[in-house]
Tab-separated table of C-alpha atoms in Angstrom:
chain	number	residue	atom	x	y	z
L	1	MET	CA	-26.816	-18.545	-4.964
L	2	GLU	CA	-25.549	-15.047	-4.195
L	3	ASN	CA	-22.568	-15.494	-6.563
L	4	GLU	CA	-24.934	-16.480	-9.385
L	5	PHE	CA	-27.015	-13.363	-8.773
L	6	TYR	CA	-23.871	-11.221	-8.673
L	7	SER	CA	-22.498	-12.674	-11.919
L	8	GLU	CA	-25.859	-12.237	-13.671
L	9	LEU	CA	-26.036	-8.633	-12.432
L	10	VAL	CA	-22.516	-7.939	-13.730
L	11	LYS	CA	-23.300	-9.530	-17.112
L	12	GLU	CA	-26.475	-7.465	-17.408
L	13	GLU	CA	-24.684	-4.230	-16.460
L	14	LEU	CA	-21.815	-4.907	-18.866
L	15	SER	CA	-24.182	-5.625	-21.738
L	16	THR	CA	-26.278	-2.476	-21.200
L	17	THR	CA	-23.714	0.116	-20.047
L	18	THR	CA	-21.404	1.615	-22.651
L	19	THR	CA	-19.454	4.841	-22.892
L	20	PRO	CA	-18.111	6.461	-26.075
L	21	VAL	CA	-14.330	6.569	-26.388
L	22	ASN	CA	-14.252	10.270	-27.333
L	23	SER	CA	-16.799	12.986	-26.746
L	24	ALA	CA	-17.216	13.302	-30.514
L	25	PRO	CA	-17.535	10.128	-32.601
L	26	CYS	CA	-14.650	9.265	-34.902
L	27	VAL	CA	-15.553	8.482	-38.494
L	28	CYS	CA	-13.136	6.073	-40.110
L	29	PRO	CA	-12.682	5.812	-43.882
L	30	THR	CA	-14.778	3.266	-45.732
L	31	SER	CA	-14.274	1.704	-49.147
L	32	SER	CA	-16.470	4.365	-50.774
L	33	SER	CA	-14.469	7.243	-49.313
L	34	SER	CA	-10.933	5.895	-49.669
L	35	ALA	CA	-9.556	9.372	-50.397
L	36	GLN	CA	-10.132	10.325	-46.747
L	37	THR	CA	-6.995	9.333	-44.791
L	38	SER	CA	-7.624	10.544	-41.226
L	39	CYS	CA	-10.460	10.341	-38.765
L	40	SER	CA	-12.682	13.343	-38.680
L	41	ALA	CA	-13.993	13.943	-35.156
L	42	GLY	CA	-16.128	16.908	-36.130
L	43	SER	CA	-17.743	15.322	-39.157
L	44	ALA	CA	-21.481	15.848	-39.503
L	45	ASN	CA	-22.143	12.643	-41.465
L	46	THR	CA	-21.628	10.133	-38.637
L	47	ASN	CA	-23.878	7.189	-37.975
L	48	ALA	CA	-24.213	4.740	-35.105
L	49	SER	CA	-22.178	1.990	-36.796
L	50	ASN	CA	-19.036	4.168	-36.723
L	51	VAL	CA	-19.161	4.911	-32.959
L	52	VAL	CA	-16.825	2.788	-30.864
L	53	THR	CA	-18.095	1.943	-27.372
L	54	ILE	CA	-16.358	0.348	-24.407
L	55	PRO	CA	-18.263	-1.514	-21.674
L	56	VAL	CA	-17.761	0.048	-18.227
L	57	PRO	CA	-17.936	-2.291	-15.236
L	58	ILE	CA	-20.052	-0.721	-12.525
L	59	ILE	CA	-19.382	-3.121	-9.656
L	60	PRO	CA	-15.688	-3.186	-8.665
L	61	THR	CA	-14.034	-6.405	-7.633
L	62	GLU	CA	-14.160	-6.887	-3.907
L	63	GLY	CA	-11.516	-8.544	-1.799
L	64	ILE	CA	-11.390	-9.682	1.791
L	65	TYR	CA	-8.976	-7.671	3.909
L	66	SER	CA	-7.446	-7.823	7.365
L	67	TYR	CA	-6.719	-4.526	9.141
L	68	VAL	CA	-4.141	-3.621	11.785
L	69	ALA	CA	-3.586	-0.344	13.657
L	70	ILE	CA	-0.229	0.852	14.987
L	71	LYS	CA	-0.133	3.641	17.558
L	72	GLY	CA	3.107	5.373	18.429
L	73	SER	CA	5.355	8.399	18.182
L	74	LEU	CA	8.221	8.926	15.773
L	75	HIS	CA	10.277	10.070	18.804
L	76	ASP	CA	9.654	6.888	20.838
L	77	ARG	CA	11.219	3.443	20.751
L	78	SER	CA	7.977	1.552	21.369
L	79	CYS	CA	4.577	1.233	19.732
L	80	THR	CA	1.281	-0.543	20.281
L	81	VAL	CA	-0.213	-2.809	17.621
L	82	PHE	CA	-3.906	-3.713	17.489
L	83	GLY	CA	-5.600	-6.340	15.336
L	84	LEU	CA	-2.874	-8.947	14.848
L	85	ASN	CA	-3.986	-12.564	14.922
L	86	ASP	CA	-2.332	-15.093	17.254
L	87	ILE	CA	0.005	-16.470	14.584
L	88	GLU	CA	1.260	-12.979	13.686
L	89	VAL	CA	1.812	-12.140	17.386
L	90	GLN	CA	3.834	-15.373	17.798
L	91	ALA	CA	5.931	-14.572	14.730
L	92	ILE	CA	6.679	-11.058	15.992
L	93	SER	CA	7.448	-12.426	19.478
L	94	LYS	CA	10.026	-14.801	17.962
L	95	ARG	CA	11.592	-12.034	15.877
L	96	PHE	CA	11.765	-9.492	18.715
L	97	GLU	CA	12.431	-11.607	21.813
L	98	ASN	CA	11.510	-10.003	25.158
L	99	ALA	CA	10.129	-6.944	23.338
L	100	VAL	CA	6.428	-7.924	23.180
L	101	LYS	CA	4.062	-7.254	26.102
L	102	PRO	CA	0.295	-7.792	25.987
L	103	VAL	CA	-1.998	-4.769	26.449
L	104	VAL	CA	-5.769	-4.394	26.197
L	105	ASN	CA	-6.817	-5.479	22.654
L	106	GLY	CA	-3.244	-5.592	21.351
L	107	VAL	CA	0.465	-5.839	22.091
L	108	MET	CA	3.119	-3.281	22.990
L	109	ILE	CA	6.369	-3.807	21.152
L	110	SER	CA	9.676	-2.214	22.155
L	111	ILE	CA	10.696	-1.117	18.648
L	112	SER	CA	10.060	2.115	16.780
L	113	PRO	CA	6.778	2.449	14.875
L	114	MET	CA	8.600	2.687	11.535
L	115	ALA	CA	10.456	-0.570	12.220
L	116	MET	CA	7.087	-2.164	13.077
L	117	ILE	CA	5.532	-0.877	9.823
L	118	ASN	CA	8.471	-2.315	7.869
L	119	THR	CA	8.128	-5.642	9.715
L	120	LEU	CA	4.413	-5.845	8.909
L	121	ALA	CA	5.174	-4.933	5.285
L	122	GLN	CA	7.098	-8.222	5.122
L	123	LEU	CA	3.801	-9.906	6.076
L	124	SER	CA	2.103	-8.162	3.087
L	125	TYR	CA	0.531	-5.289	5.056
L	126	LYS	CA	0.320	-1.866	3.401
L	127	VAL	CA	-0.302	1.485	5.076
L	128	ILE	CA	-3.641	2.876	3.910
L	129	SER	CA	-4.040	5.834	6.284
L	130	SER	CA	-2.481	7.724	9.158
L	131	CYS	CA	-3.591	10.455	11.528
L	132	GLY	CA	-2.193	12.394	14.450
L	133	GLU	CA	0.665	14.719	15.218
L	134	ALA	CA	2.652	13.912	18.369
L	135	GLU	CA	1.196	10.416	18.568
L	136	ILE	CA	0.274	8.842	15.231
L	137	CYS	CA	-2.083	6.005	14.376
L	138	TRP	CA	-1.327	4.103	11.165
L	139	THR	CA	-3.915	1.785	9.625
L	140	LEU	CA	-2.537	-1.108	7.595
L	141	GLN	CA	-4.380	-3.575	5.383
L	142	ARG	CA	-3.562	-6.994	3.968
L	143	GLU	CA	-5.605	-8.980	1.466
L	144	ILE	CA	-6.592	-12.378	2.834
């Protein structure tokens, strides 16, 4: 039911919302004025049939994402990862044997944060933000 409402809303917005291509309308030559060879943007004799409009979608497409946070220092050989699901933790445990230790709400991994970011990039995660100086927190996202 909600998808039907959403699609109807998008159709209504697309049919009523238009934006001109240029700030000044472009008048193209017609059969009666065949001597004119270029568009005249500053022409005073423009009418609505010569204005080109493009529909502008107002509602962007929305995806479902999974987020992970990595906390660590560029000068350290370990980092803490928060937000991984059980399957991802098992996969990382197999790849880095004896390097994964559970902590509150996450796992500590005995590899550098950059190596962890590159490992999660292989699982389709992308860094979307970072903050910090001595200790940095990276936020990664993956579309589900």
